[in-house]
Tab-separated table of C-alpha atoms in Angstrom:
chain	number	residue	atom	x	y	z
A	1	UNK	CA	0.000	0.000	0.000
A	2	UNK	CA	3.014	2.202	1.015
A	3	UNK	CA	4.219	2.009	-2.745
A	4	UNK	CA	0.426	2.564	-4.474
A	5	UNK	CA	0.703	5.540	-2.485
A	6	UNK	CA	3.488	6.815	-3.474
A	7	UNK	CA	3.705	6.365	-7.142
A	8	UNK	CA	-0.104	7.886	-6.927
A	9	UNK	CA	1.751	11.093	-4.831
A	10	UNK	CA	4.206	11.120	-7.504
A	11	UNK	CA	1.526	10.605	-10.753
A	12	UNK	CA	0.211	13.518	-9.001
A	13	UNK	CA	3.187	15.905	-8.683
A	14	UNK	CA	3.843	15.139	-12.285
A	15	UNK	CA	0.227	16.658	-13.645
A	16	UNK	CA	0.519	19.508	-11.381
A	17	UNK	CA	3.923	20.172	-12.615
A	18	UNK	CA	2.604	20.035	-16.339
A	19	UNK	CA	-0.109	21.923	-15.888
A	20	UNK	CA	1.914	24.615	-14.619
A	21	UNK	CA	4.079	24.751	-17.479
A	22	UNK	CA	1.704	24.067	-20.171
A	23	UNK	CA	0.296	26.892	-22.203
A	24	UNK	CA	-3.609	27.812	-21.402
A	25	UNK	CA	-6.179	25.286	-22.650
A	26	UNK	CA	-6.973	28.555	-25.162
A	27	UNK	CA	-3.836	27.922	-27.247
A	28	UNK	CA	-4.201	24.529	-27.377
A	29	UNK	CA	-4.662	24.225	-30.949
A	30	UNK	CA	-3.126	26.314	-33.807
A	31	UNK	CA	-4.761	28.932	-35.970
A	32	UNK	CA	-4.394	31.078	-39.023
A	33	UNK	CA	-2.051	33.553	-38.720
A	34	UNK	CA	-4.035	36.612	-39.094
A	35	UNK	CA	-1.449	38.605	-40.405
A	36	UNK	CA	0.646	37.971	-43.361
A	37	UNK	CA	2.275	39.707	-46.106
A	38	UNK	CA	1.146	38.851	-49.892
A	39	UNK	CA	2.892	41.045	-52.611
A	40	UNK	CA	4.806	43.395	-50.226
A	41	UNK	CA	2.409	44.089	-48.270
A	42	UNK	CA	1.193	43.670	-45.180
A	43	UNK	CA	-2.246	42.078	-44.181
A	44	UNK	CA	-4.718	41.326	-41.788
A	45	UNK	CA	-7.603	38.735	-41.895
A	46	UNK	CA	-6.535	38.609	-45.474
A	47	UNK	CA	-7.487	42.281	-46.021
A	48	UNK	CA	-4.926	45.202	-46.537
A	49	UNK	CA	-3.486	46.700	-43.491
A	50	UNK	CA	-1.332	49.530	-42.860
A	51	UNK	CA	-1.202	49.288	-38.708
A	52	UNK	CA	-0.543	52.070	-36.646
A	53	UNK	CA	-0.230	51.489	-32.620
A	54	UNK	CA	2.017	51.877	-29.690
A	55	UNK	CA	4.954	50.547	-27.838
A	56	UNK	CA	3.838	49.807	-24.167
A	57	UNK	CA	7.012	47.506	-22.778
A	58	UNK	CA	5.769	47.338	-19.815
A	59	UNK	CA	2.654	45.092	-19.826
A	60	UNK	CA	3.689	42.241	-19.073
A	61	UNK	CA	5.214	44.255	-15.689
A	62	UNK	CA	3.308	42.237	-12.629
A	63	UNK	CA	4.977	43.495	-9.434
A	64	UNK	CA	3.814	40.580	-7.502
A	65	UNK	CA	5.378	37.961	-9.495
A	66	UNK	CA	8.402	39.783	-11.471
A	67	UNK	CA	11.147	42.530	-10.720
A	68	UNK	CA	9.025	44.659	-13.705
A	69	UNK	CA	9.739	46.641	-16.537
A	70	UNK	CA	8.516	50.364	-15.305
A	71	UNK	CA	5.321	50.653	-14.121
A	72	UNK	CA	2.129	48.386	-13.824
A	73	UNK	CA	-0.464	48.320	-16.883
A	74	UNK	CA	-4.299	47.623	-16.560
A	75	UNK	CA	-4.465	45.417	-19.252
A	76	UNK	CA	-8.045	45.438	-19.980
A	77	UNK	CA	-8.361	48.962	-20.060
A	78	UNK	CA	-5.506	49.517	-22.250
A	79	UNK	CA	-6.224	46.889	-24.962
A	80	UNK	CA	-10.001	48.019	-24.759
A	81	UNK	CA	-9.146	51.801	-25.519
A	82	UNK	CA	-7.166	50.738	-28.935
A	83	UNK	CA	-9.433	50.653	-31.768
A	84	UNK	CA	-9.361	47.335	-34.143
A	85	UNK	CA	-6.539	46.873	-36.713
A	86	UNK	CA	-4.340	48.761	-34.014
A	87	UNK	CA	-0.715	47.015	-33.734
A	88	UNK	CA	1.371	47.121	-29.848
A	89	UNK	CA	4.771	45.745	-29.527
A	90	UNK	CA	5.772	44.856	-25.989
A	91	UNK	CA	8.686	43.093	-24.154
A	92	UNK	CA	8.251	39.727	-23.640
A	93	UNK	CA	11.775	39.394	-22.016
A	94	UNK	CA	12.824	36.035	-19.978
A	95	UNK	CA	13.363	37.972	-16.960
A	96	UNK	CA	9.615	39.646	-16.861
A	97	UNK	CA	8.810	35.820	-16.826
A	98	UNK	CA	11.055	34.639	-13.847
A	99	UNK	CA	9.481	34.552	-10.480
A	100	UNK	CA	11.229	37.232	-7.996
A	101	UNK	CA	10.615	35.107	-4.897
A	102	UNK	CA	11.496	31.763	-6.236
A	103	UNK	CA	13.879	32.735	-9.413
A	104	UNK	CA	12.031	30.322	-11.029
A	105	UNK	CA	10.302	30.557	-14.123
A	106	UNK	CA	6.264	31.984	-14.044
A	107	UNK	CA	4.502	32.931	-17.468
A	108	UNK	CA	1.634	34.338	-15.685
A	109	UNK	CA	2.738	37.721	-16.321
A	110	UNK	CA	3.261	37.556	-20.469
A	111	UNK	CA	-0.057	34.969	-19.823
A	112	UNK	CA	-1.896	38.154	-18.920
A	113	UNK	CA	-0.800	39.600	-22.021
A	114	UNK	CA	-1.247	37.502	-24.574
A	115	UNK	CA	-5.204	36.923	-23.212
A	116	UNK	CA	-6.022	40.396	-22.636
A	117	UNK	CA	-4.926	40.721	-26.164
A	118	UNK	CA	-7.093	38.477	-27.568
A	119	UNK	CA	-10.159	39.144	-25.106
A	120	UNK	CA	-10.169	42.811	-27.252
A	121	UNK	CA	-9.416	41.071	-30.210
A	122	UNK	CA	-6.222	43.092	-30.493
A	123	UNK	CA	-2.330	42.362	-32.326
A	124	UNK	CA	1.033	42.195	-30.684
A	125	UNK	CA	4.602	42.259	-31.383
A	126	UNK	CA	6.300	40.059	-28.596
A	127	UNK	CA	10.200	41.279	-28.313
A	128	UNK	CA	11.855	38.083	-26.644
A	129	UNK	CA	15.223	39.959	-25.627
A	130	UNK	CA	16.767	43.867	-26.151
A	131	UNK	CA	20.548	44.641	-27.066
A	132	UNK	CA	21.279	46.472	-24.154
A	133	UNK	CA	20.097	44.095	-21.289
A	134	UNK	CA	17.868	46.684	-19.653
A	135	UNK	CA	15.139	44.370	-17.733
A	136	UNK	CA	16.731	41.562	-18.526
A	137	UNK	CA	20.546	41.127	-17.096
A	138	UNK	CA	21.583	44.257	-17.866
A	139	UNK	CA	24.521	43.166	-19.557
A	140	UNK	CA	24.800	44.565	-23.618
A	141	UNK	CA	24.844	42.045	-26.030
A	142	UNK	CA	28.065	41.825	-27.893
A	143	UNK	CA	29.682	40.345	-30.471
A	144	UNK	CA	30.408	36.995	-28.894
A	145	UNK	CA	26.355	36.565	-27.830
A	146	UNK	CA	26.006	37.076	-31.665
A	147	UNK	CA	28.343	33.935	-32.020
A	148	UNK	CA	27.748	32.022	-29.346
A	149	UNK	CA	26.691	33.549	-26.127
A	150	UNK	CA	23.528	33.157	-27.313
A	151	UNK	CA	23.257	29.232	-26.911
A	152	UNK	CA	25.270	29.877	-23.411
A	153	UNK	CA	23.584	29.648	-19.993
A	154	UNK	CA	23.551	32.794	-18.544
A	155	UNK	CA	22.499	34.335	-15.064
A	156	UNK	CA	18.781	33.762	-15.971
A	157	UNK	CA	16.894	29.766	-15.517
A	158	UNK	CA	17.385	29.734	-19.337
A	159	UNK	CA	19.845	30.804	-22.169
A	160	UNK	CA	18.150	32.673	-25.012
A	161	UNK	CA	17.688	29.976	-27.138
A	162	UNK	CA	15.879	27.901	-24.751
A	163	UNK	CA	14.078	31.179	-23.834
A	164	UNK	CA	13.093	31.606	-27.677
A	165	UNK	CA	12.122	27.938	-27.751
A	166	UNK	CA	10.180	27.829	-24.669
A	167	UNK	CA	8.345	31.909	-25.808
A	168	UNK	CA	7.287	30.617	-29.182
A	169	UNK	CA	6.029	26.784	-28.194
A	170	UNK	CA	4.260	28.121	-25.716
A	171	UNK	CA	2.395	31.344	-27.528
A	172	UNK	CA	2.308	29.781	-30.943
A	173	UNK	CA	-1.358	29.500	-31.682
A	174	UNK	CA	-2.354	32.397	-30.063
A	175	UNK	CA	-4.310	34.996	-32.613
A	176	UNK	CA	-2.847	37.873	-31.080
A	177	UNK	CA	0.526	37.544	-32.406
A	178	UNK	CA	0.976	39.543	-35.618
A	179	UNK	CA	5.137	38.745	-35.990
A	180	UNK	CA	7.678	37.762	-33.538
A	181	UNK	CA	10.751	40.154	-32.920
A	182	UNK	CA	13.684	38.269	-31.736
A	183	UNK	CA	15.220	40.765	-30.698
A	184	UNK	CA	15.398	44.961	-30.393
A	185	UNK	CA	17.784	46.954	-31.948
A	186	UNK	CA	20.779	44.441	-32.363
A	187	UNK	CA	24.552	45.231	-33.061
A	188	UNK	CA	27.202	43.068	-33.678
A	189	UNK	CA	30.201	45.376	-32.257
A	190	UNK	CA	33.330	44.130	-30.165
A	191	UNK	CA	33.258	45.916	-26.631
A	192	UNK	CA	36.756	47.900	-25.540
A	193	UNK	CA	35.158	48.529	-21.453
A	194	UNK	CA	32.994	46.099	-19.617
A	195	UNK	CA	29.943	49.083	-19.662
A	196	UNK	CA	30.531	48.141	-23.535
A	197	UNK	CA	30.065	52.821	-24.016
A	198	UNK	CA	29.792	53.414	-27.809
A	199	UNK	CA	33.079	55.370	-27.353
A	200	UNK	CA	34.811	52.322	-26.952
A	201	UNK	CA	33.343	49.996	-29.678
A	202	UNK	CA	34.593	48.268	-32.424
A	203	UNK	CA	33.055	47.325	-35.865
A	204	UNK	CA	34.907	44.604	-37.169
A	205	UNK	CA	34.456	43.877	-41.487
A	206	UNK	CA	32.188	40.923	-40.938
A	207	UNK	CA	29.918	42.209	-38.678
A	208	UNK	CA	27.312	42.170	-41.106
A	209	UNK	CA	27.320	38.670	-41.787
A	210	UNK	CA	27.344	37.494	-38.255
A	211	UNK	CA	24.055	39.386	-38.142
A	212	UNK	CA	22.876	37.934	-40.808
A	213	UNK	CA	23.864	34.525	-39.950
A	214	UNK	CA	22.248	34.914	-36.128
A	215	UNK	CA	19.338	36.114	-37.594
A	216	UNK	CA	19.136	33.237	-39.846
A	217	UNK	CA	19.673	30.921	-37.145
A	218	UNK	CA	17.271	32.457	-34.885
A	219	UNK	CA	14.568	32.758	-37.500
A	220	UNK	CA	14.854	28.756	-38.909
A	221	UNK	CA	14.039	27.858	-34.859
A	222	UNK	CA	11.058	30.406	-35.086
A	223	UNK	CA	9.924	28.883	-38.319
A	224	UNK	CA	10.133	25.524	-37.622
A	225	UNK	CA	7.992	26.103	-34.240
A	226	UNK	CA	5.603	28.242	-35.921
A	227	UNK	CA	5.089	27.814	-39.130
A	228	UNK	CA	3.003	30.113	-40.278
A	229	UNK	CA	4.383	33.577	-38.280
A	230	UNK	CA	5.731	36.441	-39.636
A	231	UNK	CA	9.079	37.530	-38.036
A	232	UNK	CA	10.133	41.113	-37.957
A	233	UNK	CA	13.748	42.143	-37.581
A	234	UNK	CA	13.987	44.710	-34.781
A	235	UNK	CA	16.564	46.804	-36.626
A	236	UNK	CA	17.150	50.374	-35.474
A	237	UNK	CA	17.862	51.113	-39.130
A	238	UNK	CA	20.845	53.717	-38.889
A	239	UNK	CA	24.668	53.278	-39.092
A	240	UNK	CA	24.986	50.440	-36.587
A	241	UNK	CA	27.734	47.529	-36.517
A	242	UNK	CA	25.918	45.408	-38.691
A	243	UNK	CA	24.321	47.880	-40.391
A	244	UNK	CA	26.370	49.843	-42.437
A	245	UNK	CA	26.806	50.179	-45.898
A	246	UNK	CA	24.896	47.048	-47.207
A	247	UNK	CA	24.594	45.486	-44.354
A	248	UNK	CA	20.826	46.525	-43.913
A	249	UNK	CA	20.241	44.927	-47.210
A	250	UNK	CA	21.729	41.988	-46.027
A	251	UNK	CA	19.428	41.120	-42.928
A	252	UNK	CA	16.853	42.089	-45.170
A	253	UNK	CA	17.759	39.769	-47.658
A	254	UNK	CA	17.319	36.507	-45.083
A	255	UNK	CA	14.544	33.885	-46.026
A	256	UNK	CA	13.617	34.212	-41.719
A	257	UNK	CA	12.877	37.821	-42.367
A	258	UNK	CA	9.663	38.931	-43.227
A	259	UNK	CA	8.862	42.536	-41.830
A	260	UNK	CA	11.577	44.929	-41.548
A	261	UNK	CA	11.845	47.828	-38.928
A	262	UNK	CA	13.000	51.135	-38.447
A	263	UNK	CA	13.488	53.421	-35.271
A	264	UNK	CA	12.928	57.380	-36.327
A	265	UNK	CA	14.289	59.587	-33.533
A	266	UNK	CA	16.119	61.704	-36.221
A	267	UNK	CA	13.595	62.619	-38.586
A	268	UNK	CA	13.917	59.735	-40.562
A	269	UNK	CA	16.914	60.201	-41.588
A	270	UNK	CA	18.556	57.033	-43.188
A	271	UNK	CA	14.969	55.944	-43.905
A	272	UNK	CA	15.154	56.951	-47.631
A	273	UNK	CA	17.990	54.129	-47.846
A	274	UNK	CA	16.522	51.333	-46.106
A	275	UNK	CA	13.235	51.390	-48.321
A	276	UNK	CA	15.419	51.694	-51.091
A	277	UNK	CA	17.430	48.519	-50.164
A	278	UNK	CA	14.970	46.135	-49.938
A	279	UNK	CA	10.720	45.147	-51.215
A	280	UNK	CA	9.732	43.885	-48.097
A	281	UNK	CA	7.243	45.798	-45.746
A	282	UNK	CA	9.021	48.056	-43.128
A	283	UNK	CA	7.008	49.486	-40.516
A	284	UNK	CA	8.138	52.376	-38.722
A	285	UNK	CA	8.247	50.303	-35.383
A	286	UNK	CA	9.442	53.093	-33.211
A	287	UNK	CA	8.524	57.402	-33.542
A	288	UNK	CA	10.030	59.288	-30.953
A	289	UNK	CA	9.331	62.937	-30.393
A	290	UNK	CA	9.720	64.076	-27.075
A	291	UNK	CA	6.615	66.672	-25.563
A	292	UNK	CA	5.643	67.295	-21.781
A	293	UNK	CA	8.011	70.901	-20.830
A	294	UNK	CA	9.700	70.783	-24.380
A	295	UNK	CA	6.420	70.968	-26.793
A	296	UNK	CA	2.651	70.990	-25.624
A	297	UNK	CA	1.552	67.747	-26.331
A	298	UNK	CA	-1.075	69.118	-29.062
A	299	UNK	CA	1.922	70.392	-31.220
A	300	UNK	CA	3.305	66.950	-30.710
A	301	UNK	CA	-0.094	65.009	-32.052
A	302	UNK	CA	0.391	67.735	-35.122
A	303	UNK	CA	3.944	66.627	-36.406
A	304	UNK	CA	3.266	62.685	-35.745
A	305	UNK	CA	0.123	63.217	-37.669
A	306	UNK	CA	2.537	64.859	-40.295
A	307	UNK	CA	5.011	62.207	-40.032
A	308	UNK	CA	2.895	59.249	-40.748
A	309	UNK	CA	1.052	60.749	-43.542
A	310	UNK	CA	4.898	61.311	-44.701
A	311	UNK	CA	5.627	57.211	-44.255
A	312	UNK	CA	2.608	56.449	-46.359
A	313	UNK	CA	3.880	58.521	-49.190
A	314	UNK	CA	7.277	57.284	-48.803
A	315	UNK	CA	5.832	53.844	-48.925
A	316	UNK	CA	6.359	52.842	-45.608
A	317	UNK	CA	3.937	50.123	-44.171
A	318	UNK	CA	3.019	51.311	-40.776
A	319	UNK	CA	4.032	53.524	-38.032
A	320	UNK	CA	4.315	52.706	-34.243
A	321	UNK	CA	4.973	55.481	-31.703
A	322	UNK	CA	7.152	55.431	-28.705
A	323	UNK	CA	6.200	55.207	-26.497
A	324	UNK	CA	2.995	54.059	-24.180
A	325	UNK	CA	3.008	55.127	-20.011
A	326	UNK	CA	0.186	54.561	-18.095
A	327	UNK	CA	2.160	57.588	-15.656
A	328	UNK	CA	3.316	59.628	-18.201
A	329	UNK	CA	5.688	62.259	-16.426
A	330	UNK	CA	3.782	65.788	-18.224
A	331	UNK	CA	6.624	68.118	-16.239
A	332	UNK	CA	9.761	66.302	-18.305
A	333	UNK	CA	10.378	66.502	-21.327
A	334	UNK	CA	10.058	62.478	-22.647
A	335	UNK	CA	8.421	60.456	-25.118
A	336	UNK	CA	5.686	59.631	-22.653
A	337	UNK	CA	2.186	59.098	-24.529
A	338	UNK	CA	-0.278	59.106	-21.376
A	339	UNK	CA	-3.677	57.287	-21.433
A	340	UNK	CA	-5.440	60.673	-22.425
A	341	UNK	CA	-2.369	61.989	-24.879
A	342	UNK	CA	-3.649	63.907	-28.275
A	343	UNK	CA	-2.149	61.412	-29.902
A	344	UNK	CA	-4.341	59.095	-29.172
A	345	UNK	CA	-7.276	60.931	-30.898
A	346	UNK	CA	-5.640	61.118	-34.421
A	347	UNK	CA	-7.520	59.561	-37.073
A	348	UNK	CA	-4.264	58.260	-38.321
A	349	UNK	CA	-3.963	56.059	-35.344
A	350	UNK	CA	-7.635	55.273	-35.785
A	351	UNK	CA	-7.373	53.247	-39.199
A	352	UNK	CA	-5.548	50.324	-40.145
């Protein structure tokens, strides 16, 4: 009796444990992808779609489970306020998944996400890691992640590839992802001083093709585990080491990339030559203009209204502003965009 007993204790442990780390019953089987690209261009429910939305990294920000990522969201409230064909990118970092009391892994957090998402029937772009570590380890990502590291453990329960594994397995069939982003703003430079300061960078000749051949890497994993998914390559888009020259053509130029990015804090300025180098779709993932004691927040609304009518005739495929605060700080000057921000009223960000 002693042994029925226990193996029952232990057939018992062993379905708790898996139903702890199995995705919700939800995602259970796979779907559609609702967004593709056909000819160049992006879609959505098989429809045209030129997506506007926001940033907001800090959803998946639970301060009872996970060390956070700035400030706490309401979920609900913000995915309900966006209107339909909107587009949000988020972290969806390892570490805003890793319990703070037990340093051991807990999805609820990105959970919360994902379902709020598709309760309001809304899209996301998951990030699954940033270059410069902030909210993860807070260690920059150099060239030797780019070769290696990357596989490595590190000081978090998984290294990034498991983490990538683990991310897309378990949010695979969910509707709400439009593309995944395997990582923000990446650069392939050789640090000179541990803090890795620009300053002290270097850029060797082949930095361009380690991107490229991470990035291949990275996406074959992401296709093979979900099929269908468009991937999005979370390039800045300026003079960065693995950038230059042709190397934006070259990332763009990988079978694993199918939405291409660019960041616009300076007026768009090499955005001319990155639509030129390649067909695909590139979506203005991240506008910057800072308001609050620099510019009213009404003259700000103006020039983004301004600016994204200037992507569409540029042939840009959608814009995405930076950045989303539930506390946005009105007596700084920042990029803040506030629940009740001007912004939010444009008719640009009211079509998709």
């Amino acid at each position: 009796m002693r042994q029925l007993s226990l193996v029952a204790v232990l057939m018992v442990a062993v379905a708790v444990a898996v139903s702890c780390a199995a995705p919700p019953d939800s995602r259970s089987q796979h779907l559609s992808p609702r967004a593709t690209v056909a000819q160049g261009q992006l879609r959505l429910d098989g429809k045209p779609w030129w997506p506007t939305g926001l940033n907001a990294y800090q959803l998946a920000t639970d301060w009872n489970v996970n060390v956070g990522c700035g400030a706490m969201v309401d979920l609900d409230e913000y995915f309900g306020s966006l209107p339909d064909g909107a587009l949000t990118r988020f972290n969806a970092f390892q570490q805003l998944a890793v319990n703070k009391n037990t340093g051991h892994l807990d999805f609820s957090p990105v959970d919360a996400v994902f379902a709020a998402a598709e309760r309001h029937g809304q899209m996301v772009i998951p990030v699954l890691a940033g270059q410069d570590g902030a909210c993860e380890d807070e260690k920059y990502k150099d060239r030797s992640w780019y070769t290696s590291g990357w596989e490595q453990p590190g000081t978090m329960p998984l290294s990034y590839r498991a983490w990538l594994t683990t991310a897309v397995e378990r949010w695979s069939s969910s509707p709400a992802v439009a593309a995944w982003e395997p990582i923000g703003e990446p650069e392939t430079a050789v640090c000179g001083t541990p803090d890795c300061g620009w300053q002290h960078r270097r850029c060797p000749e082949d930095s361009a093709q380690v991107l490229r051949e991470w990035t291949d890497d990275v996406g074959r994993l992401i296709r093979d585990l979900d099929p269908g998914r468009l991937i999005t390559a979370g390039l800045l888009g300026g003079d960065q080491c693995g950038l230059v020259a042709d190397g934006y053509r070259l990332i763009a130029e990988s079978p694993y990339v199918d939405v291409l990015q660019y960041h616009d804090y300076d007026e768009g300025g090499f955005l001319p030559l990155r639509l030129a180098q390649s067909d695909k779709p590139l979506v203005v993932t991240e506008l910057g203009i800072a308001a609050g004691s620099c510019l009213p927040l009404e003259d700000r609304a103006v020039r983004v209204s301004e600016r994204i009518e200037d992507y569409r005739r540029r042939g840009v495929a959608g814009a995405m502003l930076w950045s989303f605060v539930p506390d946005p700080r009105s007596s700084e000057c920042t990029f803040d965009i506030g629940p009740g921000d001007p912004i939010r009223d444009l008719p640009q960000m009211m079509r998709g």
